[in-house]
């Protein structure tokens, strides 16, 4: 296995490699690169809800290489959070005839049940990524509530150590609640803060992407400028809030601020590594082991072998161990 798959890493693809991946891994076709091993075993497909989430692009780039080494073609698509487009993409995969297994993170779980049923009836097993729905097998799974509780616990600890004399501490939670995964993380964060730092006054700000997080944070800073604790339930919306704070004049090492979120990437690791960085709550779902898990489970399903679910936990990351999670 190549070096990057031995490292628990957050980010693998440059914008160029991601663009190449999107060209090659469409819903209808996927031509391997000139130097890629020939796909002799058919195709496997990975269907994320959209490709505006950095870590999903990283995972796809790593999966493509891993699948090619095993003799499989990797298919993917970008439904851009449009459930009908995602259903249509999956239908196209089933109709190709050479797709041996599908794994996915649905835009809307219940909407994927009919196409999942048709896939299984056609002999194409469907595996869940992160969240389970009827007809799908458990694949690479997460415990979103426990992950959220871990992030909320870190924020509560900092509040208790640094804001103990304040009766009320405003907390901004950039909350993507469009999926079971997002909802579970938000609930875990909320519960941890309620139980461990009751002085925290949490306000949820909706947002999935970096742009959403940036916009929500700008508005919130006008309404509640004293907010010093910022939590994202994904890396992208937190990065948007982080940039908004910097734009407002907050220093990268201001000791009065705490930012935290799961799903750290190389970019976030750079921020975390800044001395006394305000990004104090770093957590990572390393892309490399997730990609490896996805491909192994897809191939097991494709070859008719038993599929044993793999649950991947968050890993805390700070300046002392950030270098362990980069990919060269």
PDB file of C-alpha atoms in Angstrom, residues 19-168:
ATOM      1  CA  UNK A  19     -10.853  18.556 -11.055  1.00  0.00           C
ATOM      2  CA  UNK A  20      -9.308  15.613 -12.868  1.00  0.00           C
ATOM      3  CA  UNK A  21     -11.187  13.230 -10.639  1.00  0.00           C
ATOM      4  CA  UNK A  22     -14.513  14.921 -11.371  1.00  0.00           C
ATOM      5  CA  UNK A  23     -13.869  14.701 -15.100  1.00  0.00           C
ATOM      6  CA  UNK A  24     -12.941  11.043 -14.841  1.00  0.00           C
ATOM      7  CA  UNK A  25     -15.516   9.912 -12.291  1.00  0.00           C
ATOM      8  CA  UNK A  26     -18.866  10.960 -13.674  1.00  0.00           C
ATOM      9  CA  UNK A  27     -22.181   9.180 -13.218  1.00  0.00           C
ATOM     10  CA  UNK A  28     -21.993   7.783 -16.740  1.00  0.00           C
ATOM     11  CA  UNK A  29     -18.322   7.127 -17.399  1.00  0.00           C
ATOM     12  CA  UNK A  30     -14.898   6.937 -15.830  1.00  0.00           C
ATOM     13  CA  UNK A  31     -11.868   6.667 -18.062  1.00  0.00           C
ATOM     14  CA  UNK A  32      -8.760   5.600 -16.106  1.00  0.00           C
ATOM     15  CA  UNK A  33      -5.635   7.700 -16.451  1.00  0.00           C
ATOM     16  CA  UNK A  34      -2.893   6.620 -18.846  1.00  0.00           C
ATOM     17  CA  UNK A  35      -0.780   5.270 -16.006  1.00  0.00           C
ATOM     18  CA  UNK A  36      -3.662   3.676 -14.063  1.00  0.00           C
ATOM     19  CA  UNK A  37      -3.942  -0.127 -13.886  1.00  0.00           C
ATOM     20  CA  UNK A  38      -6.571  -1.551 -16.208  1.00  0.00           C
ATOM     21  CA  UNK A  39      -9.960  -2.043 -14.547  1.00  0.00           C
ATOM     22  CA  UNK A  40     -10.438  -5.775 -15.021  1.00  0.00           C
ATOM     23  CA  UNK A  41     -13.000  -6.472 -12.319  1.00  0.00           C
ATOM     24  CA  UNK A  42     -15.707  -3.987 -13.241  1.00  0.00           C
ATOM     25  CA  UNK A  43     -16.738  -0.813 -11.449  1.00  0.00           C
ATOM     26  CA  UNK A  44     -17.611   0.312  -7.951  1.00  0.00           C
ATOM     27  CA  UNK A  45     -19.356   3.604  -7.173  1.00  0.00           C
ATOM     28  CA  UNK A  46     -19.165   6.156  -4.378  1.00  0.00           C
ATOM     29  CA  UNK A  47     -22.050   8.602  -4.177  1.00  0.00           C
ATOM     30  CA  UNK A  48     -21.599  11.612  -1.906  1.00  0.00           C
ATOM     31  CA  UNK A  49     -24.342  14.218  -1.568  1.00  0.00           C
ATOM     32  CA  UNK A  50     -22.160  16.941  -3.068  1.00  0.00           C
ATOM     33  CA  UNK A  51     -18.515  17.756  -3.630  1.00  0.00           C
ATOM     34  CA  UNK A  52     -18.356  21.093  -1.838  1.00  0.00           C
ATOM     35  CA  UNK A  53     -17.078  19.298   1.280  1.00  0.00           C
ATOM     36  CA  UNK A  54     -13.283  19.183   1.194  1.00  0.00           C
ATOM     37  CA  UNK A  55     -12.804  15.858   2.940  1.00  0.00           C
ATOM     38  CA  UNK A  56     -15.126  14.074   0.498  1.00  0.00           C
ATOM     39  CA  UNK A  57     -12.945  15.194  -2.392  1.00  0.00           C
ATOM     40  CA  UNK A  58      -9.886  13.973  -0.506  1.00  0.00           C
ATOM     41  CA  UNK A  59     -11.506  10.603   0.106  1.00  0.00           C
ATOM     42  CA  UNK A  60     -12.463  10.196  -3.567  1.00  0.00           C
ATOM     43  CA  UNK A  61      -8.935  10.956  -4.745  1.00  0.00           C
ATOM     44  CA  UNK A  62      -7.531   8.288  -2.433  1.00  0.00           C
ATOM     45  CA  UNK A  63     -10.301   5.806  -3.292  1.00  0.00           C
ATOM     46  CA  UNK A  64      -9.610   6.137  -7.009  1.00  0.00           C
ATOM     47  CA  UNK A  65      -6.014   5.006  -6.529  1.00  0.00           C
ATOM     48  CA  UNK A  66      -6.912   2.241  -4.108  1.00  0.00           C
ATOM     49  CA  UNK A  67      -9.643   0.898  -6.404  1.00  0.00           C
ATOM     50  CA  UNK A  68      -7.392   0.995  -9.458  1.00  0.00           C
ATOM     51  CA  UNK A  69      -4.727  -1.029  -7.651  1.00  0.00           C
ATOM     52  CA  UNK A  70      -7.375  -3.685  -7.003  1.00  0.00           C
ATOM     53  CA  UNK A  71      -8.469  -3.683 -10.651  1.00  0.00           C
ATOM     54  CA  UNK A  72     -11.710  -1.759 -10.227  1.00  0.00           C
ATOM     55  CA  UNK A  73     -12.955   1.412 -11.884  1.00  0.00           C
ATOM     56  CA  UNK A  74     -14.242   4.028  -9.423  1.00  0.00           C
ATOM     57  CA  UNK A  75     -17.346   5.983 -10.370  1.00  0.00           C
ATOM     58  CA  UNK A  76     -18.606   9.085  -8.626  1.00  0.00           C
ATOM     59  CA  UNK A  77     -20.765  12.126  -9.319  1.00  0.00           C
ATOM     60  CA  UNK A  78     -21.630  15.548  -7.929  1.00  0.00           C
ATOM     61  CA  UNK A  79     -25.397  15.867  -7.373  1.00  0.00           C
ATOM     62  CA  UNK A  80     -24.823  19.223  -5.643  1.00  0.00           C
ATOM     63  CA  UNK A  81     -27.208  18.318  -2.814  1.00  0.00           C
ATOM     64  CA  UNK A  82     -30.060  17.751  -5.289  1.00  0.00           C
ATOM     65  CA  UNK A  83     -31.797  14.551  -4.224  1.00  0.00           C
ATOM     66  CA  UNK A  84     -33.390  13.953  -7.642  1.00  0.00           C
ATOM     67  CA  UNK A  85     -29.988  14.300  -9.316  1.00  0.00           C
ATOM     68  CA  UNK A  86     -28.497  11.844  -6.851  1.00  0.00           C
ATOM     69  CA  UNK A  87     -31.260   9.319  -7.519  1.00  0.00           C
ATOM     70  CA  UNK A  88     -30.740   9.755 -11.270  1.00  0.00           C
ATOM     71  CA  UNK A  89     -26.984   9.213 -10.926  1.00  0.00           C
ATOM     72  CA  UNK A  90     -27.486   6.003  -8.997  1.00  0.00           C
ATOM     73  CA  UNK A  91     -30.056   4.798 -11.527  1.00  0.00           C
ATOM     74  CA  UNK A  92     -27.462   5.352 -14.254  1.00  0.00           C
ATOM     75  CA  UNK A  93     -24.917   3.287 -12.339  1.00  0.00           C
ATOM     76  CA  UNK A  94     -27.345   0.386 -11.965  1.00  0.00           C
ATOM     77  CA  UNK A  95     -28.252   0.507 -15.647  1.00  0.00           C
ATOM     78  CA  UNK A  96     -24.605   0.396 -16.777  1.00  0.00           C
ATOM     79  CA  UNK A  97     -24.451  -3.292 -16.018  1.00  0.00           C
ATOM     80  CA  UNK A  98     -20.814  -3.343 -14.887  1.00  0.00           C
ATOM     81  CA  UNK A  99     -21.229  -1.675 -11.491  1.00  0.00           C
ATOM     82  CA  UNK A 100     -20.699  -4.307  -8.808  1.00  0.00           C
ATOM     83  CA  UNK A 101     -21.460  -2.280  -5.652  1.00  0.00           C
ATOM     84  CA  UNK A 102     -22.472   1.236  -4.571  1.00  0.00           C
ATOM     85  CA  UNK A 103     -21.708   3.142  -1.365  1.00  0.00           C
ATOM     86  CA  UNK A 104     -23.183   6.519  -0.575  1.00  0.00           C
ATOM     87  CA  UNK A 105     -24.081   9.388   1.683  1.00  0.00           C
ATOM     88  CA  UNK A 106     -27.630  10.426   0.712  1.00  0.00           C
ATOM     89  CA  UNK A 107     -28.923  13.939   0.335  1.00  0.00           C
ATOM     90  CA  UNK A 108     -32.124  12.543   1.851  1.00  0.00           C
ATOM     91  CA  UNK A 109     -32.101   8.986   3.194  1.00  0.00           C
ATOM     92  CA  UNK A 110     -35.719   8.019   2.572  1.00  0.00           C
ATOM     93  CA  UNK A 111     -35.547   9.248  -1.030  1.00  0.00           C
ATOM     94  CA  UNK A 112     -32.808   6.688  -1.750  1.00  0.00           C
ATOM     95  CA  UNK A 113     -34.895   3.684  -0.670  1.00  0.00           C
ATOM     96  CA  UNK A 114     -36.569   3.034  -4.080  1.00  0.00           C
ATOM     97  CA  UNK A 115     -33.331   3.242  -6.092  1.00  0.00           C
ATOM     98  CA  UNK A 116     -31.593   1.132  -3.438  1.00  0.00           C
ATOM     99  CA  UNK A 117     -34.305  -1.519  -3.805  1.00  0.00           C
ATOM    100  CA  UNK A 118     -33.899  -1.524  -7.597  1.00  0.00           C
ATOM    101  CA  UNK A 119     -30.124  -1.796  -7.264  1.00  0.00           C
ATOM    102  CA  UNK A 120     -30.334  -4.771  -4.895  1.00  0.00           C
ATOM    103  CA  UNK A 121     -32.898  -6.474  -7.151  1.00  0.00           C
ATOM    104  CA  UNK A 122     -30.430  -6.027 -10.013  1.00  0.00           C
ATOM    105  CA  UNK A 123     -27.714  -7.707  -7.967  1.00  0.00           C
ATOM    106  CA  UNK A 124     -25.902  -4.504  -6.981  1.00  0.00           C
ATOM    107  CA  UNK A 125     -25.438  -4.295  -3.198  1.00  0.00           C
ATOM    108  CA  UNK A 126     -25.712  -0.819  -1.676  1.00  0.00           C
ATOM    109  CA  UNK A 127     -23.627   0.190   1.353  1.00  0.00           C
ATOM    110  CA  UNK A 128     -24.250   3.132   3.662  1.00  0.00           C
ATOM    111  CA  UNK A 129     -21.641   5.758   4.426  1.00  0.00           C
ATOM    112  CA  UNK A 130     -22.222   7.502   7.728  1.00  0.00           C
ATOM    113  CA  UNK A 131     -25.985   7.091   7.893  1.00  0.00           C
ATOM    114  CA  UNK A 132     -28.155   4.000   7.328  1.00  0.00           C
ATOM    115  CA  UNK A 133     -31.406   3.687   5.383  1.00  0.00           C
ATOM    116  CA  UNK A 134     -33.755   0.845   4.424  1.00  0.00           C
ATOM    117  CA  UNK A 135     -32.204  -1.645   2.019  1.00  0.00           C
ATOM    118  CA  UNK A 136     -28.607  -0.527   2.553  1.00  0.00           C
ATOM    119  CA  UNK A 137     -25.893  -2.471   4.341  1.00  0.00           C
ATOM    120  CA  UNK A 138     -23.807  -0.779   7.016  1.00  0.00           C
ATOM    121  CA  UNK A 139     -20.508   0.233   5.453  1.00  0.00           C
ATOM    122  CA  UNK A 140     -18.163   2.918   6.757  1.00  0.00           C
ATOM    123  CA  UNK A 141     -20.081   4.348   9.669  1.00  0.00           C
ATOM    124  CA  UNK A 142     -19.681   7.091  12.248  1.00  0.00           C
ATOM    125  CA  UNK A 143     -21.250   7.886  15.588  1.00  0.00           C
ATOM    126  CA  UNK A 144     -22.269  11.492  14.958  1.00  0.00           C
ATOM    127  CA  UNK A 145     -23.679  12.038  18.428  1.00  0.00           C
ATOM    128  CA  UNK A 146     -20.521  10.843  20.184  1.00  0.00           C
ATOM    129  CA  UNK A 147     -18.361  12.822  17.744  1.00  0.00           C
ATOM    130  CA  UNK A 148     -20.394  15.944  18.448  1.00  0.00           C
ATOM    131  CA  UNK A 149     -20.232  15.322  22.167  1.00  0.00           C
ATOM    132  CA  UNK A 150     -16.433  15.128  21.909  1.00  0.00           C
ATOM    133  CA  UNK A 151     -16.278  18.514  20.184  1.00  0.00           C
ATOM    134  CA  UNK A 152     -18.736  20.042  22.660  1.00  0.00           C
ATOM    135  CA  UNK A 153     -16.750  18.653  25.592  1.00  0.00           C
ATOM    136  CA  UNK A 154     -13.570  20.358  24.361  1.00  0.00           C
ATOM    137  CA  UNK A 155     -15.421  23.663  24.016  1.00  0.00           C
ATOM    138  CA  UNK A 156     -16.958  23.286  27.495  1.00  0.00           C
ATOM    139  CA  UNK A 157     -13.542  22.586  29.013  1.00  0.00           C
ATOM    140  CA  UNK A 158     -12.106  25.780  27.510  1.00  0.00           C
ATOM    141  CA  UNK A 159     -15.114  27.821  28.658  1.00  0.00           C
ATOM    142  CA  UNK A 160     -14.765  26.542  32.219  1.00  0.00           C
ATOM    143  CA  UNK A 161     -11.048  27.262  32.273  1.00  0.00           C
ATOM    144  CA  UNK A 162     -11.185  30.679  30.599  1.00  0.00           C
ATOM    145  CA  UNK A 163     -14.667  32.103  31.218  1.00  0.00           C
ATOM    146  CA  UNK A 164     -15.362  30.837  34.719  1.00  0.00           C
ATOM    147  CA  UNK A 165     -16.240  34.295  36.044  1.00  0.00           C
ATOM    148  CA  UNK A 166     -18.783  35.012  33.304  1.00  0.00           C
ATOM    149  CA  UNK A 167     -22.399  34.104  34.042  1.00  0.00           C
ATOM    150  CA  UNK A 168     -23.255  33.862  30.333  1.00  0.00           C
TER     151      UNK A 168
END
